[in-house]
Tab-separated table of C-alpha atoms in Angstrom:
chain	number	residue	atom	x	y	z
A	7	MET	CA	-79.368	72.177	-132.896
A	8	SER	CA	-82.347	69.877	-132.165
A	9	GLY	CA	-84.176	69.746	-128.857
A	10	THR	CA	-84.104	67.130	-126.184
A	11	LEU	CA	-86.491	64.303	-125.850
A	12	TYR	CA	-87.370	63.978	-122.023
A	13	LEU	CA	-88.571	60.766	-120.824
A	14	LEU	CA	-91.195	61.420	-118.122
A	15	PRO	CA	-92.559	58.737	-115.767
A	16	SER	CA	-96.266	59.017	-114.971
A	17	ALA	CA	-98.088	58.314	-111.644
A	18	LEU	CA	-99.027	54.706	-110.955
A	19	GLY	CA	-102.648	55.476	-110.164
A	20	ALA	CA	-103.944	57.973	-107.566
A	21	ALA	CA	-100.764	58.781	-105.696
A	22	ASP	CA	-99.231	61.911	-104.028
A	23	SER	CA	-97.220	63.782	-106.451
A	24	ALA	CA	-94.576	64.730	-103.675
A	25	LEU	CA	-93.868	61.073	-103.383
A	26	LEU	CA	-93.324	60.454	-107.184
A	27	HIS	CA	-91.685	63.377	-108.847
A	28	PRO	CA	-88.321	65.311	-108.141
A	29	PRO	CA	-88.891	69.029	-108.312
A	30	GLU	CA	-86.724	69.296	-111.302
A	31	ALA	CA	-88.867	66.620	-113.124
A	32	ILE	CA	-91.949	68.846	-112.543
A	33	ALA	CA	-90.096	72.054	-113.560
A	34	ILE	CA	-89.086	70.436	-116.887
A	35	THR	CA	-92.595	69.199	-117.496
A	36	HIS	CA	-93.891	72.614	-116.952
A	37	ARG	CA	-91.592	74.076	-119.474
A	38	LEU	CA	-92.599	71.662	-122.294
A	39	GLN	CA	-95.066	72.491	-124.859
A	40	HIS	CA	-94.961	69.305	-126.945
A	41	PHE	CA	-95.732	65.698	-125.813
A	42	ILE	CA	-95.687	62.366	-127.314
A	43	VAL	CA	-98.016	60.139	-125.499
A	44	GLU	CA	-99.892	56.644	-125.515
A	45	ASN	CA	-103.295	58.071	-124.711
A	46	ALA	CA	-104.056	61.798	-125.126
A	47	LYS	CA	-106.913	61.803	-122.661
A	48	SER	CA	-104.923	60.364	-119.738
A	49	ALA	CA	-102.015	62.504	-120.704
A	50	ARG	CA	-103.989	65.599	-120.448
A	51	ALA	CA	-105.323	64.473	-116.975
A	52	GLU	CA	-101.711	63.788	-116.028
A	53	LEU	CA	-100.567	67.248	-117.136
A	54	LYS	CA	-103.393	68.806	-115.202
A	55	ARG	CA	-102.504	66.769	-112.198
A	56	LEU	CA	-99.001	68.009	-112.454
A	57	ALA	CA	-100.351	71.572	-112.734
A	58	HIS	CA	-98.878	72.533	-116.039
A	59	PRO	CA	-99.007	76.326	-116.109
A	60	ASP	CA	-100.327	76.542	-119.620
A	61	PRO	CA	-104.001	75.915	-120.666
A	62	ILE	CA	-103.915	72.132	-121.399
A	63	GLN	CA	-105.742	72.634	-124.762
A	64	SER	CA	-102.877	74.866	-125.884
A	65	LEU	CA	-100.288	72.134	-125.600
A	66	ALA	CA	-99.248	70.077	-128.686
A	67	ILE	CA	-100.264	66.504	-127.459
A	68	VAL	CA	-99.722	63.775	-130.038
A	69	GLU	CA	-100.762	60.173	-129.650
A	70	LEU	CA	-98.376	57.399	-130.871
A	71	PRO	CA	-99.996	56.021	-133.987
A	72	GLN	CA	-100.668	52.287	-134.430
A	73	ARG	CA	-98.274	52.053	-137.311
A	74	LEU	CA	-94.940	53.153	-136.221
A	75	ASP	CA	-92.800	53.278	-139.431
A	76	SER	CA	-89.762	55.618	-139.885
A	77	GLN	CA	-91.936	58.124	-141.498
A	78	ALA	CA	-94.515	58.174	-138.663
A	79	LEU	CA	-91.660	58.313	-136.087
A	80	ASP	CA	-89.963	61.256	-137.977
A	81	GLY	CA	-93.326	63.075	-137.809
A	82	LEU	CA	-93.453	62.598	-134.207
A	83	LEU	CA	-89.894	63.854	-133.723
A	84	ALA	CA	-90.477	66.788	-136.194
A	85	PRO	CA	-90.924	69.380	-133.207
A	86	LEU	CA	-87.431	68.386	-131.978
A	87	PHE	CA	-85.664	68.815	-135.375
A	88	ALA	CA	-87.295	72.406	-135.258
A	89	GLY	CA	-85.424	72.948	-131.972
A	90	ASN	CA	-88.267	72.238	-129.488
A	91	ASP	CA	-87.849	69.985	-126.440
A	92	VAL	CA	-90.481	67.261	-126.340
A	93	GLY	CA	-91.679	65.106	-123.399
A	94	VAL	CA	-92.715	61.385	-123.728
A	95	LEU	CA	-95.368	60.381	-121.238
A	96	SER	CA	-96.579	56.837	-120.937
A	97	GLU	CA	-99.860	55.632	-119.255
A	98	ALA	CA	-98.274	54.595	-116.078
A	99	GLY	CA	-94.771	54.408	-114.711
A	100	ALA	CA	-91.593	54.732	-116.814
A	101	PRO	CA	-91.865	55.486	-120.412
A	102	ALA	CA	-90.226	53.317	-123.085
A	103	VAL	CA	-90.016	50.239	-120.640
A	104	ALA	CA	-92.377	47.682	-122.038
A	105	ASP	CA	-94.488	50.286	-124.007
A	106	PRO	CA	-94.426	51.534	-127.674
A	107	GLY	CA	-92.597	54.633	-126.715
A	108	ALA	CA	-89.308	52.890	-127.056
A	109	LEU	CA	-89.450	53.109	-130.815
A	110	VAL	CA	-89.602	56.817	-130.584
A	111	VAL	CA	-86.556	56.805	-128.379
A	112	ARG	CA	-84.621	54.484	-130.774
A	113	ARG	CA	-85.427	56.719	-133.725
A	114	ALA	CA	-84.257	59.698	-131.686
A	115	HIS	CA	-80.941	57.867	-131.349
A	116	GLU	CA	-80.818	57.214	-135.124
A	117	ARG	CA	-81.423	60.928	-135.811
A	118	GLY	CA	-78.922	62.327	-133.257
A	119	VAL	CA	-81.592	63.759	-130.793
A	120	ARG	CA	-80.429	63.897	-127.255
A	121	VAL	CA	-82.522	61.644	-124.903
A	122	MET	CA	-82.903	62.530	-121.231
A	123	PRO	CA	-84.458	59.980	-118.956
A	124	ILE	CA	-86.121	61.548	-115.878
A	125	VAL	CA	-86.266	60.009	-112.314
A	126	GLY	CA	-89.956	58.971	-111.480
A	127	PRO	CA	-92.030	56.071	-110.266
A	128	SER	CA	-91.723	52.641	-111.915
A	129	SER	CA	-93.648	49.695	-110.376
A	130	LEU	CA	-91.037	47.178	-111.593
A	131	LEU	CA	-88.156	48.894	-109.783
A	132	LEU	CA	-90.159	49.636	-106.654
A	133	GLY	CA	-91.333	46.001	-106.558
A	134	LEU	CA	-88.006	44.498	-107.014
A	135	MET	CA	-86.592	46.827	-104.368
A	136	ALA	CA	-89.156	45.989	-101.925
A	137	SER	CA	-89.406	42.232	-102.673
A	138	GLY	CA	-86.001	41.435	-100.935
A	139	LEU	CA	-85.493	38.876	-103.770
A	140	ASN	CA	-81.976	39.664	-104.678
A	141	GLY	CA	-80.433	37.283	-107.133
A	142	GLN	CA	-77.436	37.365	-109.309
A	143	SER	CA	-79.703	38.967	-111.676
A	144	PHE	CA	-83.376	39.718	-112.534
A	145	ALA	CA	-85.560	39.651	-115.600
A	146	PHE	CA	-88.930	41.014	-116.462
A	147	HIS	CA	-91.085	39.016	-118.703
A	148	GLY	CA	-94.307	41.060	-119.199
A	149	TYR	CA	-97.443	38.840	-119.589
A	150	LEU	CA	-97.438	35.113	-119.215
A	151	PRO	CA	-99.471	32.921	-121.599
A	152	ILE	CA	-103.195	32.979	-121.031
A	153	LYS	CA	-104.170	29.391	-121.460
A	154	ASP	CA	-103.613	27.301	-118.351
A	155	ALA	CA	-101.500	24.554	-119.585
A	156	GLU	CA	-99.127	27.024	-121.352
A	157	ARG	CA	-99.154	29.308	-118.382
A	158	ILE	CA	-98.029	26.587	-115.988
A	159	GLN	CA	-95.352	25.487	-118.393
A	160	ALA	CA	-93.911	28.965	-118.755
A	161	LEU	CA	-94.104	29.374	-114.844
A	162	ARG	CA	-91.999	26.028	-114.483
A	163	ASN	CA	-89.593	27.295	-116.989
A	164	LEU	CA	-89.222	30.585	-115.201
A	165	GLU	CA	-88.728	28.717	-111.950
A	166	GLN	CA	-86.145	26.396	-113.256
A	167	GLU	CA	-84.181	29.334	-114.978
A	168	SER	CA	-84.536	31.248	-111.560
A	169	ARG	CA	-83.039	28.327	-109.755
A	170	ARG	CA	-80.203	27.730	-112.270
A	171	PHE	CA	-79.051	31.471	-112.550
A	172	GLN	CA	-80.419	32.767	-109.224
A	173	ARG	CA	-82.438	35.066	-111.218
A	174	THR	CA	-85.450	36.993	-109.707
A	175	GLN	CA	-88.281	36.731	-112.335
A	176	LEU	CA	-90.857	39.461	-112.712
A	177	PHE	CA	-94.225	39.346	-114.586
A	178	ILE	CA	-97.530	41.020	-114.492
A	179	GLU	CA	-101.063	40.112	-115.245
A	180	THR	CA	-104.149	42.088	-116.451
A	181	PRO	CA	-105.538	43.226	-113.128
A	182	TYR	CA	-109.026	41.520	-113.338
A	183	ARG	CA	-107.089	38.128	-113.828
A	184	ASN	CA	-104.877	38.638	-110.787
A	185	GLN	CA	-106.777	36.475	-108.323
A	186	GLY	CA	-106.495	33.512	-110.982
A	187	MET	CA	-102.853	34.204	-111.385
A	188	PHE	CA	-102.166	34.051	-107.839
A	189	ALA	CA	-104.014	30.787	-107.387
A	190	THR	CA	-102.060	29.273	-110.273
A	191	LEU	CA	-98.736	30.415	-108.779
A	192	LEU	CA	-99.503	28.554	-105.510
A	193	ALA	CA	-100.621	25.462	-107.459
A	194	ALA	CA	-97.640	25.371	-110.053
A	195	LEU	CA	-94.568	26.564	-108.107
A	196	SER	CA	-92.369	24.645	-105.664
A	197	ALA	CA	-93.046	24.842	-101.869
A	198	ASP	CA	-89.700	26.739	-101.235
A	199	THR	CA	-89.926	29.098	-104.055
A	200	LEU	CA	-90.065	32.730	-102.906
A	201	LEU	CA	-92.919	34.771	-104.286
A	202	CYS	CA	-93.475	38.609	-103.814
A	203	VAL	CA	-96.826	40.052	-104.346
A	204	ALA	CA	-96.374	43.899	-104.858
A	205	ARG	CA	-99.799	45.495	-105.168
A	206	GLU	CA	-100.638	49.130	-105.979
A	207	LEU	CA	-97.057	50.524	-105.582
A	208	THR	CA	-96.959	54.201	-104.402
A	209	CYS	CA	-100.791	54.491	-103.888
A	210	SER	CA	-102.727	54.129	-100.676
A	211	GLY	CA	-103.600	50.599	-101.328
A	212	GLU	CA	-99.888	49.677	-101.525
A	213	TRP	CA	-99.292	46.170	-100.083
A	214	ILE	CA	-96.000	44.110	-100.579
A	215	ARG	CA	-95.334	40.823	-99.128
A	216	THR	CA	-92.545	38.128	-99.729
A	217	HIS	CA	-93.165	34.395	-98.587
A	218	ARG	CA	-92.288	30.953	-99.690
A	219	ILE	CA	-95.099	29.327	-101.545
A	220	ALA	CA	-95.731	26.892	-98.655
A	221	ASP	CA	-96.292	29.947	-96.342
A	222	TRP	CA	-98.518	31.689	-98.841
A	223	LYS	CA	-100.725	28.573	-98.757
A	224	LYS	CA	-101.242	29.072	-94.997
A	225	GLN	CA	-102.538	32.605	-95.372
A	226	THR	CA	-105.738	34.290	-96.594
A	227	PRO	CA	-105.144	35.185	-100.144
A	228	PRO	CA	-104.513	38.998	-100.677
A	229	ASP	CA	-107.228	41.006	-102.502
A	230	LEU	CA	-105.640	41.548	-105.980
A	231	GLU	CA	-108.956	41.917	-107.863
A	232	ARG	CA	-108.512	44.594	-110.400
A	233	ARG	CA	-105.600	46.007	-108.486
A	234	PRO	CA	-102.327	46.681	-110.476
A	235	THR	CA	-99.820	44.140	-109.119
A	236	VAL	CA	-96.282	43.087	-110.006
A	237	PHE	CA	-95.425	39.441	-109.076
A	238	LEU	CA	-91.830	38.400	-108.496
A	239	ILE	CA	-90.228	34.950	-107.909
A	240	LEU	CA	-87.037	33.538	-106.869
A	241	ALA	CA	-86.161	29.742	-106.589
A	242	GLU	CA	-83.285	28.997	-104.494
A	243	GLY	CA	-81.356	25.877	-104.046
A	244	GLY	CA	-79.461	25.557	-107.343
A	245	LYS	CA	-75.589	25.356	-107.754
A	246	PRO	CA	-74.629	28.846	-106.640
A	247	ALA	CA	-73.354	31.056	-109.306
A	248	PRO	CA	-69.706	32.377	-109.114
A	249	ARG	CA	-69.597	35.233	-106.635
A	250	GLN	CA	-69.871	38.684	-108.128
A	251	PRO	CA	-67.208	41.323	-107.306
A	252	ASN	CA	-68.387	43.778	-104.878
A	253	PRO	CA	-69.124	46.976	-107.047
A	254	ASN	CA	-69.248	49.505	-104.310
A	255	ARG	CA	-65.536	50.152	-104.154
A	256	PHE	CA	-65.811	51.367	-107.674
A	257	GLN	CA	-68.934	53.458	-107.242
A	258	VAL	CA	-70.631	51.530	-109.998
A	259	GLN	CA	-74.219	52.728	-110.572
A	260	ARG	CA	-77.169	50.694	-109.684
B	23	MET	CA	-96.423	47.740	-83.619
B	24	SER	CA	-93.114	47.621	-85.455
B	25	GLY	CA	-91.746	50.451	-87.568
B	26	THR	CA	-91.664	50.744	-91.342
B	27	LEU	CA	-88.326	49.868	-93.366
B	28	TYR	CA	-87.937	52.628	-96.006
B	29	LEU	CA	-85.777	51.828	-98.996
B	30	LEU	CA	-84.143	55.107	-100.031
B	31	PRO	CA	-82.293	55.356	-103.320
B	32	SER	CA	-78.927	57.253	-103.193
B	33	ALA	CA	-77.507	59.737	-105.800
B	34	LEU	CA	-75.530	58.174	-108.584
B	35	GLY	CA	-72.418	60.259	-108.252
B	36	ALA	CA	-72.547	64.035	-108.119
B	37	ALA	CA	-75.977	65.003	-109.171
B	38	ASP	CA	-78.491	67.759	-108.418
B	39	SER	CA	-80.867	66.568	-105.707
B	40	ALA	CA	-83.758	68.388	-107.195
B	41	LEU	CA	-83.387	65.953	-110.187
B	42	LEU	CA	-83.288	62.819	-108.075
B	43	HIS	CA	-85.547	62.869	-105.077
B	44	PRO	CA	-89.275	63.507	-104.733
B	45	PRO	CA	-89.916	65.996	-101.843
B	46	GLU	CA	-91.621	63.280	-99.765
B	47	ALA	CA	-88.495	61.014	-100.068
B	48	ILE	CA	-86.397	63.882	-98.502
B	49	ALA	CA	-88.943	64.504	-95.876
B	50	ILE	CA	-89.051	60.875	-94.853
B	51	THR	CA	-85.165	60.664	-94.889
B	52	HIS	CA	-85.153	63.732	-92.684
B	53	ARG	CA	-87.553	62.105	-90.068
B	54	LEU	CA	-85.285	59.085	-89.787
B	55	GLN	CA	-82.950	58.491	-86.946
B	56	HIS	CA	-81.955	54.928	-87.786
B	57	PHE	CA	-80.135	53.814	-91.043
B	58	ILE	CA	-78.823	50.426	-92.424
B	59	VAL	CA	-76.196	51.130	-94.855
B	60	GLU	CA	-73.553	49.431	-97.123
B	61	ASN	CA	-70.877	51.925	-96.298
B	62	ALA	CA	-71.049	54.211	-93.164
B	63	LYS	CA	-68.731	56.832	-94.489
B	64	SER	CA	-70.543	57.444	-97.844
B	65	ALA	CA	-73.880	57.229	-96.062
B	66	ARG	CA	-72.886	60.101	-93.753
B	67	ALA	CA	-71.810	61.997	-96.805
B	68	GLU	CA	-75.124	61.202	-98.499
B	69	LEU	CA	-77.316	62.279	-95.342
B	70	LYS	CA	-75.210	65.419	-95.201
B	71	ARG	CA	-75.794	66.113	-98.969
B	72	LEU	CA	-79.588	65.706	-98.214
B	73	ALA	CA	-79.282	68.238	-95.352
B	74	HIS	CA	-80.464	65.755	-92.701
B	75	PRO	CA	-81.648	68.244	-89.791
B	76	ASP	CA	-79.842	66.295	-86.952
B	77	PRO	CA	-76.206	66.155	-86.389
B	78	ILE	CA	-74.954	63.225	-88.399
B	79	GLN	CA	-72.988	61.853	-85.443
B	80	SER	CA	-76.213	61.574	-83.532
B	81	LEU	CA	-77.774	59.210	-86.108
B	82	ALA	CA	-77.667	55.433	-85.645
B	83	ILE	CA	-75.994	54.411	-88.771
B	84	VAL	CA	-75.257	50.700	-88.979
B	85	GLU	CA	-73.190	49.039	-91.689
B	86	LEU	CA	-74.223	45.622	-93.058
B	87	PRO	CA	-71.876	43.069	-91.512
B	88	GLN	CA	-70.123	40.665	-93.912
B	89	ARG	CA	-71.996	37.599	-92.269
B	90	LEU	CA	-75.726	38.070	-92.849
B	91	ASP	CA	-77.220	35.278	-90.918
B	92	SER	CA	-80.667	35.509	-89.202
B	93	GLN	CA	-79.142	36.561	-85.964
B	94	ALA	CA	-77.228	39.515	-87.719
B	95	LEU	CA	-80.331	40.414	-89.633
B	96	ASP	CA	-82.577	40.462	-86.642
B	97	GLY	CA	-79.908	42.664	-84.968
B	98	LEU	CA	-80.276	45.017	-87.754
B	99	LEU	CA	-83.980	45.107	-87.604
B	100	ALA	CA	-84.082	45.557	-83.811
B	101	PRO	CA	-84.922	49.293	-83.825
B	102	LEU	CA	-88.016	48.330	-86.018
B	103	PHE	CA	-89.216	45.787	-83.485
B	104	ALA	CA	-88.928	48.571	-80.883
B	105	GLY	CA	-91.086	50.761	-82.977
B	106	ASN	CA	-88.687	52.938	-84.912
B	107	ASP	CA	-88.835	53.539	-88.592
B	108	VAL	CA	-85.555	52.710	-90.406
B	109	GLY	CA	-83.935	53.638	-93.604
B	110	VAL	CA	-81.920	51.511	-95.827
B	111	LEU	CA	-79.302	53.250	-97.935
B	112	SER	CA	-77.061	51.664	-100.634
B	113	GLU	CA	-73.895	53.133	-102.150
B	114	ALA	CA	-75.573	54.319	-105.336
B	115	GLY	CA	-78.928	53.965	-106.886
B	116	ALA	CA	-81.866	51.885	-105.588
B	117	PRO	CA	-81.156	49.763	-102.431
B	118	ALA	CA	-81.777	45.989	-102.423
B	119	VAL	CA	-81.433	45.856	-106.286
B	120	ALA	CA	-78.141	43.792	-106.832
B	121	ASP	CA	-76.749	44.708	-103.390
B	122	PRO	CA	-76.631	42.881	-99.978
B	123	GLY	CA	-79.484	45.090	-98.564
B	124	ALA	CA	-81.939	42.612	-100.143
B	125	LEU	CA	-81.394	40.162	-97.489
B	126	VAL	CA	-82.543	42.755	-94.819
B	127	VAL	CA	-85.587	43.342	-96.757
B	128	ARG	CA	-86.299	39.608	-97.032
B	129	ARG	CA	-85.901	39.088	-93.146
B	130	ALA	CA	-88.318	42.213	-92.604
B	131	HIS	CA	-90.907	40.267	-94.758
B	132	GLU	CA	-90.228	37.013	-92.657
B	133	ARG	CA	-90.652	39.216	-89.388
B	134	GLY	CA	-93.751	40.972	-90.660
B	135	VAL	CA	-92.170	44.513	-90.727
B	136	ARG	CA	-93.775	46.859	-93.439
B	137	VAL	CA	-91.365	47.622	-96.135
B	138	MET	CA	-91.838	50.801	-98.332
B	139	PRO	CA	-89.929	51.369	-101.458
B	140	ILE	CA	-89.234	55.105	-102.242
B	141	VAL	CA	-88.962	56.614	-105.602
B	142	GLY	CA	-85.355	57.665	-106.646
B	143	PRO	CA	-82.718	57.268	-109.273
B	144	SER	CA	-81.731	53.859	-110.534
B	145	SER	CA	-79.172	53.733	-113.445
B	146	LEU	CA	-80.585	50.335	-114.635
B	147	LEU	CA	-84.107	51.841	-115.035
B	148	LEU	CA	-82.863	55.172	-116.483
B	149	GLY	CA	-80.556	53.470	-118.880
B	150	LEU	CA	-83.399	51.163	-120.061
B	151	MET	CA	-85.816	54.016	-120.572
B	152	ALA	CA	-83.181	55.989	-122.580
B	153	SER	CA	-81.996	52.964	-124.650
B	154	GLY	CA	-85.085	52.726	-126.847
B	155	LEU	CA	-84.419	49.076	-126.638
B	156	ASN	CA	-87.847	47.713	-125.963
B	157	GLY	CA	-88.137	44.128	-126.301
B	158	GLN	CA	-90.662	41.523	-124.931
B	159	SER	CA	-88.681	41.544	-121.874
B	160	PHE	CA	-85.502	42.730	-120.244
B	161	ALA	CA	-82.850	41.152	-118.040
B	162	PHE	CA	-80.130	42.417	-115.863
B	163	HIS	CA	-76.949	40.312	-115.598
B	164	GLY	CA	-74.657	42.080	-113.199
B	165	TYR	CA	-71.074	41.410	-114.267
B	166	LEU	CA	-70.016	39.174	-116.967
B	167	PRO	CA	-66.976	36.866	-116.668
B	168	ILE	CA	-63.609	38.635	-116.527
B	169	LYS	CA	-61.473	36.221	-118.696
B	170	ASP	CA	-61.742	37.014	-122.488
B	171	ALA	CA	-62.731	33.642	-123.709
B	172	GLU	CA	-65.545	33.252	-121.030
B	173	ARG	CA	-66.743	36.822	-121.530
B	174	ILE	CA	-67.042	36.413	-125.264
B	175	GLN	CA	-68.997	33.219	-124.803
B	176	ALA	CA	-71.270	34.806	-122.145
B	177	LEU	CA	-71.891	37.658	-124.583
B	178	ARG	CA	-72.775	35.432	-127.462
B	179	ASN	CA	-75.020	33.512	-125.069
B	180	LEU	CA	-76.833	36.762	-124.069
B	181	GLU	CA	-77.111	37.733	-127.784
B	182	GLN	CA	-78.646	34.473	-128.738
B	183	GLU	CA	-81.000	34.657	-125.894
B	184	SER	CA	-81.877	38.250	-126.752
B	185	ARG	CA	-82.625	37.232	-130.295
B	186	ARG	CA	-84.686	34.289	-129.257
B	187	PHE	CA	-87.036	36.102	-126.690
B	188	GLN	CA	-86.655	39.719	-128.124
B	189	ARG	CA	-85.096	40.396	-124.579
B	190	THR	CA	-82.970	43.543	-123.785
B	191	GLN	CA	-79.894	42.476	-121.872
B	192	LEU	CA	-78.440	44.741	-119.363
B	193	PHE	CA	-74.896	44.439	-117.737
B	194	ILE	CA	-72.275	46.515	-116.069
B	195	GLU	CA	-68.482	46.565	-115.678
B	196	THR	CA	-66.107	47.910	-113.182
B	197	PRO	CA	-65.440	51.320	-114.475
B	198	TYR	CA	-61.747	51.071	-115.082
B	199	ARG	CA	-62.494	48.083	-117.269
B	200	ASN	CA	-65.116	49.869	-119.326
B	201	GLN	CA	-63.034	50.648	-122.341
B	202	GLY	CA	-62.011	47.113	-122.606
B	203	MET	CA	-65.612	45.985	-122.363
B	204	PHE	CA	-66.664	48.407	-125.070
B	205	ALA	CA	-63.924	47.040	-127.349
B	206	THR	CA	-64.906	43.377	-126.646
B	207	LEU	CA	-68.568	44.265	-127.521
B	208	LEU	CA	-67.696	45.456	-130.869
B	209	ALA	CA	-65.504	42.428	-131.608
B	210	ALA	CA	-67.997	39.720	-130.274
B	211	LEU	CA	-71.333	40.939	-131.280
B	212	SER	CA	-73.188	40.747	-134.592
B	213	ALA	CA	-73.051	43.694	-136.741
B	214	ASP	CA	-77.032	44.246	-136.593
B	215	THR	CA	-77.329	43.943	-132.819
B	216	LEU	CA	-78.248	47.221	-131.092
B	217	LEU	CA	-75.981	48.437	-128.088
B	218	CYS	CA	-76.899	51.224	-126.008
B	219	VAL	CA	-74.038	52.848	-123.930
B	220	ALA	CA	-75.595	54.785	-120.953
B	221	ARG	CA	-72.700	56.781	-119.088
B	222	GLU	CA	-73.103	58.613	-115.856
B	223	LEU	CA	-76.783	58.834	-115.724
B	224	THR	CA	-78.261	61.829	-114.008
B	225	CYS	CA	-74.850	63.399	-113.727
B	226	SER	CA	-73.288	66.299	-115.585
B	227	GLY	CA	-71.287	63.693	-117.717
B	228	GLU	CA	-74.469	61.907	-118.863
B	229	TRP	CA	-74.099	60.516	-122.244
B	230	ILE	CA	-76.461	58.005	-123.697
B	231	ARG	CA	-76.389	56.462	-127.318
B	232	THR	CA	-77.718	53.531	-129.106
B	233	HIS	CA	-76.401	52.283	-132.433
B	234	ARG	CA	-75.976	48.987	-134.134
B	235	ILE	CA	-72.551	47.387	-133.657
B	236	ALA	CA	-71.730	48.149	-137.319
B	237	ASP	CA	-72.455	51.722	-136.781
B	238	TRP	CA	-70.591	52.057	-133.483
B	239	LYS	CA	-67.625	50.733	-135.390
B	240	LYS	CA	-67.751	53.861	-137.656
B	241	GLN	CA	-67.450	56.279	-134.522
B	242	THR	CA	-64.947	57.385	-132.235
B	243	PRO	CA	-65.272	55.194	-129.090
B	244	PRO	CA	-66.916	57.025	-126.154
B	245	ASP	CA	-64.749	57.830	-123.196
B	246	LEU	CA	-65.895	55.477	-120.665
B	247	GLU	CA	-62.792	55.216	-118.547
B	248	ARG	CA	-63.644	55.030	-114.820
B	249	ARG	CA	-67.051	56.476	-115.609
B	250	PRO	CA	-70.030	54.507	-114.397
B	251	THR	CA	-71.689	53.078	-117.326
B	252	VAL	CA	-74.674	50.658	-118.071
B	253	PHE	CA	-74.492	48.529	-121.175
B	254	LEU	CA	-77.703	47.279	-123.079
B	255	ILE	CA	-77.942	45.002	-125.992
B	256	LEU	CA	-80.840	43.889	-128.209
B	257	ALA	CA	-80.481	41.387	-131.048
B	258	GLU	CA	-83.374	41.472	-133.504
B	259	GLY	CA	-84.229	39.270	-136.355
B	260	GLY	CA	-85.537	36.279	-134.474
B	261	LYS	CA	-88.934	34.674	-134.918
B	262	PRO	CA	-91.240	37.287	-133.261
B	263	ALA	CA	-92.768	36.276	-129.900
B	264	PRO	CA	-96.538	36.238	-129.776
B	265	ARG	CA	-97.980	39.827	-129.470
B	266	GLN	CA	-98.473	40.910	-125.837
B	267	PRO	CA	-101.958	42.369	-124.945
B	268	ASN	CA	-101.900	46.216	-124.497
B	269	PRO	CA	-101.890	46.742	-120.804
B	270	ASN	CA	-102.881	50.322	-120.907
B	271	ARG	CA	-106.599	49.749	-120.931
B	272	PHE	CA	-106.388	48.155	-117.592
B	273	GLN	CA	-103.959	50.685	-116.187
B	274	VAL	CA	-101.475	48.050	-115.333
B	275	GLN	CA	-98.647	49.577	-113.666
B	276	ARG	CA	-95.163	49.631	-115.408
């Protein structure tokens, strides 16, 4: 009987553990001896922050290799085949969402290993909740093109798609380019498009605001320089999509 | 100085609180006297489950009205203008993600009220983590059309978009229609498309598997009847999108 692969969200920067991790998430982490991680150094710091009871050097912490073929993946999963539980830790936030850990999870499914996702912080989810930008749907796009002309075209496509489907669009930028991204958003998007800027979620510098582009232009730009930020947009005014049935009566999960 | 609007995720069915809520999330909930909720009855049950220290009947629990115009929204936010902190509770999972609570959050931003999202369970996030379906992006589509022909067309559009952008597509169904949805997925999608079925996340009946459609057809169908489930698909084989820069060096939040 193989072990279970636990997916463990990591802190988003320096935040109070009591705000991030359910007690059982910490208890599970404390019981694990094996970890698959993106970066061994920050994983050791995270495990120390979580007060793992064992000496950190005694834990089997394995970094994801560059090349993730089936053989490498099976090597990572070997402790599970031997009956051990293993934790996957990403750099920040939820593992296997927009990071290479997903391939490990996929291989686990192929090999019949049980995968258990654990509740914890995700800037994408927290940003979406706090934005007030409910649409019929939402989509995360990772990074936008770097070159100005391509970036502006990508933003206009996202805006058009947003208007058509009433879809909230989420994207991120490397933090040292945030100020430039913010300026581009104000220049490229329509006056009525809603933009949420969600900075340093769960940390002491947390700052979240939603305004129309026209209203953002009337304000002092926020300080986003080198501060991890999630951007969300919603363009209203399209033909409304057919009304969704109310899921609540059926206790559908969200 | 107005109060803070706290966004409080609710349990996804009968699950162990220790697995769902960071201690500070519970402490915040216990301090609140005012709540904006989708359904007062289930909110009272949730607050009882969370062992709120005050008699439940003494708490100001206000249901979202059907008509959410500015006047109604300002009525809901009135305790905040008076300096009280208020919690938003949805039926299950994260509030203001695909539920009417988002309009309250949006109005809060318009009125300059601080919004603080709290870490907790979300079936969409947990399902995405556990699916192993990492693409360049992901999108949640809510419910698909009900009529067979429209549903199949919608699925094929999602599959095509998935292949083109390497986008993981998430959607849900009212639980008593899950078995039918599962059968339709096997009939309508390509043999190589990856499908994750994530049932009853965080609950004792939690069951998560990812297989290609061709492999799902070789197995006994899972029991999804009336059991809240998230469906995720990823169609591979398209022209790969340009490689995303590695965000980890910049500690970009995820």
